Amino acid sequence: MKLKVKNLNWMAGRPVAFLHEDTAKRINVFANDRLEIVKPKKVYAIVDIFSKVVKKNEIGISLELGKILKLKTGSNVEIKTSEISNATFLIRKKLSGKKLSQSELEFLISEIVHNNLSEAEIAYFTAAEKLRGMSKEEIINLTRAMVKTGVKLKFKGKFVVDKHCIGGIAGNRTTPLVVSICASQGLIFPKTSSRAITSAAGTADVIETLAKVELSIDEIKKVVKKTSACLAWGGSLGLAPSDDKIIRVERLLNLDIEAQLLASIMSKKIAAGAKYLLIDIPYGRGAKVPNLKKAKSLGKKFFKIAREFGLNLHIVYTDGSLPIGHGFGPVLEMLDILKVLRNEIDAPQDLRDKSIFLASEIFKMCKIKNPRKLAENALISGEAYQKFKEIVNAQNGSNNFERRVANLRLGRIRRTIYSKKSGRIKRVGNHEINSICRILGTPETATAGLKLHKKTGVVKKSDPLMTLYTESRNKLDDAIKFIKKNNPIIIA
Amino acid sequence: MKLKVKNLNWMAGRPVAFLHEDTAKRINVFANDRLEIVKPKKVYAIVDIFSKVVKKNEIGISLELGKILKLKTGSNVEIKTSEISNATFLIRKKLSGKKLSQSELEFLISEIVHNNLSEAEIAYFTAAEKLRGMSKEEIINLTRAMVKTGVKLKFKGKFVVDKHCIGGIAGNRTTPLVVSICASQGLIFPKTSSRAITSAAGTADVIETLAKVELSIDEIKKVVKKTSACLAWGGSLGLAPSDDKIIRVERLLNLDIEAQLLASIMSKKIAAGAKYLLIDIPYGRGAKVPNLKKAKSLGKKFFKIAREFGLNLHIVYTDGSLPIGHGFGPVLEMLDILKVLRNEIDAPQDLRDKSIFLASEIFKMCKIKNPRKLAENALISGEAYQKFKEIVNAQNGSNNFERRVANLRLGRIRRTIYSKKSGRIKRVGNHEINSICRILGTPETATAGLKLHKKTGVVKKSDPLMTLYTESRNKLDDAIKFIKKNNPIIIA
């Protein structure tokens, strides 16, 4: 059946299409069913029935579906009803504890990419991965499937490098610093990052406070050609596109699924075209990985996948027991980064130290001499800051760095929390800091988050511990309730 | 924040509300977030943002949400942003293999009832139930929570009876027959049934081809007072209302989860006010329960729950290796039922026999003499048919039985499948029959389904095996593809 596209400025949070009720009856679909758009490209959409907004010969397109379809109002599409995806049988198979083959995983992942599985079906798949586990072969095949169903980038140059940090540590926004340091010394660093999964903010959320991060492949290439680097959001590029859909579902419960974590990271890196990859696995109380032993066991699995795909991999295991930086939330983290780049006196020392360490490890991989000194000098000399400005300006296609920085602002609604007793800080919880930020509205609300006034040492009664920032009074109330229940800073 | 209700004739398949983008910004919610309607009652809704359809001071209400809210256009509602449900922590806890307490299960179920968990989150919960298992205490507490979060019915009379059959057998539409037989002999049989879970049709889907099944509590009471019985859909009554939401998610993968099955059946029966309950557990190849041993083990668990809630329970274990009846799908199954009630010569003998057996077991529970003869006579004499007519007319509030029967029709698009060889029928697959019907569009498309021409014995090459009925050419094609892949009738 042919229908005319009607693009609607309607955000549903997922790819949905409006049909007239007569049209729905004719092709025998019901609300919340899936519909297959056959031409001009194969895309699945969820059906809403709303006869007031579309005529019998029209299909109303939500913004999310419009982004995939990229068709003008009035264009023709050919649609048909979607049969129940065979991938549901594969999910049942995995739930029952059986292994999935390479071709089965490829089919499953391609159904996710084409929107032919609902979020609930993806939830079942990830639950099966978590509870049944995935074999080494399955993880490698999953990685392959995730790469294969997307775009693959290629960059010229010997030293095309990349880095990744297993999340879980609040703050820890080293990426913009490491990229700026390395690129300022001649390495090619086409960095694509994700948005937050379980934390207050992802690198893409933080960069977005200053720069456009939703770049096209061509834009990335231009930016990298001009500046040797980029700081883009990976989600809009179509690199391992199944990943974001899966992550969105995992995020509902803040689940960490090892197989999915391995495949997710490696597929993005392989698709992004790096030749040298540094992975940082922080461990410790409150980190995603509780101790060094587990960190090394995870590291081994990364090496197995890297070997399979011919990637040079180096792994560092770092202390992840404390949040890194002063601020948590997109804008707050960007302010920390700017302080480090500008060598300001109150720059977070831990963020600076870790960034220098990671940059020097990347230099080492590339056999560059005096790696540590080189990294530190790049910061002190301002070369890294200059590089960061170049990247931001190149991504914005405009020399507006200073103006964008001047416009950074924090949430209108603020509240400082004071210590109720004197004593020594025993622990600052990564999980709790991240949860508070999420309740305050991050990462969607870039101006939200929290700033720690102290992370270690002694505090006195009535000393300020943290300041909360948000745009919603309800969210502030919820965050304060949460803090009362789940003390994020233990003083003894 | 106060908004004015704008009811929209818009089906989204789930409770969704449209907000103007400025309103969404003001309260800091995003598409696909959840919103809490605080007044006049507490209900959660999913947010779509569509500024063209609602003004800043309005909230657009989907049909599904309207059914819950029951407010007129122009009424005021008080809304706020919904915090992340604490129930997600409980789902994580269950996924990690820990037990949930009575109060935890009550909170989780009440969050499901109030729409504060997404389908993906419910999927995670059911996956955890399936893969981690539920203890006896958890199942009892789950049952209790499911009863407590809904309405509870009470009926006068000593012999208030009920029946339930563990599904999985294609056809097997004994309920309307058993109810008509028993009620015609003086028992009180306020039967509420579900729609299909994994099969071609549920009893409610079949009854709906003739009678209104979405009755209010008051309507049920009136119908039962008038006829001693009813054949209503349980879903609209608010008996254990979490059940339908959970089933809808399980159905995506046709999952059978024992804990959920036990709690689902028992909570509905307890809430429906029965004092005597007959459960039929069919077993055998292709049934939900593969053998008598497993059937009895399941039976034991039912007895444990029944004891806890003071319910008189009797269980029969029946042969479930073959589909029962000739037709599969709502209208086709109704046609079979009518033939049995009218003592027609081509009535399906197996359906008739099983209904008489089940009715006589219920008579036995109630200490009624000559139970088998009584049941058979009720059919032969036409008393059961008369009772069925009364129930249908009472539910419709109109003496339109004959007219409704005359209007029954089957799918416009039909195809007969012929045997490719001669031989003896070895097996007719319940699963396959149900799958074919689902592909053809059942239960939503009541006129779809299939009719078997033969279930046992010898067939010759080119004999008709089955006729398919549907309203969609695509669905017919898909069904034929499925039949080619998964032979539903094995001839050897």
Short mmCIF file of N, CA, C and O in Angstrom, two decimals, chain B residues 182-224:
data_model
loop_
_atom_site.label_atom_id
_atom_site.label_comp_id
_atom_site.label_asym_id
_atom_site.label_seq_id
_atom_site.Cartn_x
_atom_site.Cartn_y
_atom_site.Cartn_z
N CYS B 182 -23.42 -26.20 33.68
CA CYS B 182 -23.50 -26.09 35.14
C CYS B 182 -24.57 -25.10 35.58
O CYS B 182 -25.35 -25.36 36.50
N ALA B 183 -24.59 -23.93 34.93
CA ALA B 183 -25.55 -22.90 35.35
C ALA B 183 -26.98 -23.36 35.06
O ALA B 183 -27.91 -23.04 35.80
N SER B 184 -27.14 -24.16 33.99
CA SER B 184 -28.50 -24.64 33.67
C SER B 184 -28.99 -25.60 34.74
O SER B 184 -30.20 -25.89 34.83
N GLN B 185 -28.06 -26.11 35.57
CA GLN B 185 -28.45 -27.04 36.64
C GLN B 185 -28.35 -26.39 38.02
O GLN B 185 -28.27 -27.07 39.04
N GLY B 186 -28.32 -25.06 38.05
CA GLY B 186 -28.47 -24.37 39.33
C GLY B 186 -27.20 -23.90 40.01
O GLY B 186 -27.27 -23.26 41.06
N LEU B 187 -26.02 -24.19 39.46
CA LEU B 187 -24.81 -23.66 40.09
C LEU B 187 -24.62 -22.18 39.72
O LEU B 187 -25.12 -21.72 38.69
N ILE B 188 -23.90 -21.44 40.59
CA ILE B 188 -23.57 -20.04 40.31
C ILE B 188 -22.20 -20.03 39.64
O ILE B 188 -21.23 -20.52 40.22
N PHE B 189 -22.14 -19.51 38.43
CA PHE B 189 -20.89 -19.64 37.66
C PHE B 189 -20.51 -18.28 37.06
O PHE B 189 -20.66 -18.05 35.86
N PRO B 190 -20.00 -17.38 37.91
CA PRO B 190 -19.63 -16.04 37.41
C PRO B 190 -18.26 -16.11 36.75
O PRO B 190 -17.25 -15.81 37.37
N LYS B 191 -18.23 -16.49 35.49
CA LYS B 191 -16.95 -16.81 34.85
C LYS B 191 -16.34 -15.56 34.21
O LYS B 191 -16.97 -14.89 33.40
N THR B 192 -15.12 -15.29 34.61
CA THR B 192 -14.36 -14.25 33.91
C THR B 192 -13.18 -14.92 33.22
O THR B 192 -12.54 -15.78 33.80
N SER B 193 -12.95 -14.56 31.99
CA SER B 193 -11.90 -15.21 31.21
C SER B 193 -10.94 -14.16 30.68
O SER B 193 -11.24 -12.97 30.65
N SER B 194 -9.80 -14.66 30.23
CA SER B 194 -8.81 -13.75 29.66
C SER B 194 -8.90 -13.79 28.14
O SER B 194 -9.59 -14.62 27.56
N ARG B 195 -8.22 -12.88 27.53
CA ARG B 195 -8.02 -12.97 26.08
C ARG B 195 -6.84 -13.89 25.86
O ARG B 195 -6.19 -14.34 26.81
N ALA B 196 -6.57 -14.21 24.59
CA ALA B 196 -5.51 -15.16 24.29
C ALA B 196 -4.17 -14.71 24.85
O ALA B 196 -3.85 -13.53 24.83
N ILE B 197 -3.41 -15.65 25.39
CA ILE B 197 -2.04 -15.34 25.80
C ILE B 197 -1.10 -15.84 24.72
O ILE B 197 -0.43 -15.06 24.06
N THR B 198 -1.08 -17.15 24.52
CA THR B 198 -0.21 -17.67 23.47
C THR B 198 -1.01 -18.39 22.40
O THR B 198 -0.45 -18.85 21.42
N SER B 199 -2.31 -18.52 22.59
CA SER B 199 -3.10 -19.33 21.66
C SER B 199 -3.80 -18.48 20.61
O SER B 199 -3.68 -17.26 20.60
N ALA B 200 -4.53 -19.16 19.74
CA ALA B 200 -5.24 -18.48 18.65
C ALA B 200 -6.32 -17.55 19.18
O ALA B 200 -6.58 -16.50 18.61
N ALA B 201 -6.96 -17.94 20.28
CA ALA B 201 -8.04 -17.14 20.84
C ALA B 201 -8.20 -17.52 22.30
O ALA B 201 -7.96 -18.66 22.69
N GLY B 202 -8.60 -16.56 23.12
CA GLY B 202 -8.98 -16.85 24.50
C GLY B 202 -10.50 -16.91 24.56
O GLY B 202 -11.18 -16.50 23.62
N THR B 203 -11.02 -17.41 25.69
CA THR B 203 -12.48 -17.50 25.80
C THR B 203 -13.14 -16.14 25.60
O THR B 203 -14.16 -16.03 24.91
N ALA B 204 -12.53 -15.08 26.17
CA ALA B 204 -13.12 -13.75 26.02
C ALA B 204 -13.17 -13.35 24.54
O ALA B 204 -14.14 -12.74 24.08
N ASP B 205 -12.14 -13.69 23.79
CA ASP B 205 -12.12 -13.37 22.36
C ASP B 205 -13.24 -14.10 21.62
O ASP B 205 -13.85 -13.57 20.69
N VAL B 206 -13.50 -15.33 22.04
CA VAL B 206 -14.51 -16.15 21.36
C VAL B 206 -15.92 -15.64 21.71
O VAL B 206 -16.76 -15.46 20.83
N ILE B 207 -16.17 -15.41 22.99
CA ILE B 207 -17.49 -14.91 23.41
C ILE B 207 -17.78 -13.56 22.75
O ILE B 207 -18.92 -13.27 22.37
N GLU B 208 -16.76 -12.77 22.59
CA GLU B 208 -16.94 -11.43 22.03
C GLU B 208 -17.48 -11.46 20.59
O GLU B 208 -18.00 -10.45 20.10
N THR B 209 -17.38 -12.60 19.93
CA THR B 209 -17.96 -12.68 18.58
C THR B 209 -19.49 -12.60 18.63
O THR B 209 -20.12 -12.29 17.63
N LEU B 210 -20.07 -12.87 19.81
CA LEU B 210 -21.54 -12.79 19.97
C LEU B 210 -21.99 -11.78 21.01
O LEU B 210 -23.06 -11.18 20.88
N ALA B 211 -21.20 -11.64 22.06
CA ALA B 211 -21.69 -10.86 23.21
C ALA B 211 -20.67 -9.84 23.64
O ALA B 211 -19.46 -10.01 23.46
N LYS B 212 -21.15 -8.79 24.24
CA LYS B 212 -20.30 -7.81 24.91
C LYS B 212 -19.61 -8.54 26.06
O LYS B 212 -20.27 -9.21 26.86
N VAL B 213 -18.29 -8.44 26.14
CA VAL B 213 -17.59 -9.11 27.25
C VAL B 213 -16.95 -8.11 28.20
O VAL B 213 -16.54 -8.47 29.30
N GLU B 214 -16.88 -6.84 27.75
CA GLU B 214 -16.30 -5.83 28.64
C GLU B 214 -17.40 -5.26 29.52
O GLU B 214 -17.97 -4.23 29.25
N LEU B 215 -17.72 -5.99 30.59
CA LEU B 215 -18.81 -5.59 31.48
C LEU B 215 -18.25 -4.89 32.70
O LEU B 215 -17.13 -5.15 33.12
N SER B 216 -19.06 -4.01 33.29
CA SER B 216 -18.67 -3.41 34.56
C SER B 216 -19.03 -4.38 35.68
O SER B 216 -19.75 -5.37 35.45
N ILE B 217 -18.54 -4.11 36.87
CA ILE B 217 -18.86 -4.95 38.03
C ILE B 217 -20.38 -5.03 38.21
O ILE B 217 -20.95 -6.11 38.42
N ASP B 218 -21.04 -3.86 38.09
CA ASP B 218 -22.50 -3.83 38.27
C ASP B 218 -23.19 -4.66 37.20
O ASP B 218 -24.16 -5.37 37.48
N GLU B 219 -22.71 -4.56 35.98
CA GLU B 219 -23.30 -5.36 34.89
C GLU B 219 -23.12 -6.85 35.16
O GLU B 219 -24.04 -7.65 34.95
N ILE B 220 -21.93 -7.23 35.60
CA ILE B 220 -21.68 -8.64 35.93
C ILE B 220 -22.70 -9.11 36.97
O ILE B 220 -23.31 -10.17 36.84
N LYS B 221 -22.86 -8.31 38.02
CA LYS B 221 -23.76 -8.69 39.11
C LYS B 221 -25.19 -8.88 38.57
O LYS B 221 -25.87 -9.83 38.94
N LYS B 222 -25.61 -7.96 37.72
CA LYS B 222 -26.95 -8.06 37.13
C LYS B 222 -27.08 -9.33 36.29
O LYS B 222 -28.08 -10.05 36.39
N VAL B 223 -26.09 -9.58 35.44
CA VAL B 223 -26.14 -10.75 34.56
C VAL B 223 -26.17 -12.03 35.39
O VAL B 223 -26.94 -12.95 35.12
N VAL B 224 -25.34 -12.09 36.44
CA VAL B 224 -25.28 -13.29 37.28
C VAL B 224 -26.60 -13.46 38.04
O VAL B 224 -27.11 -14.58 38.18
#
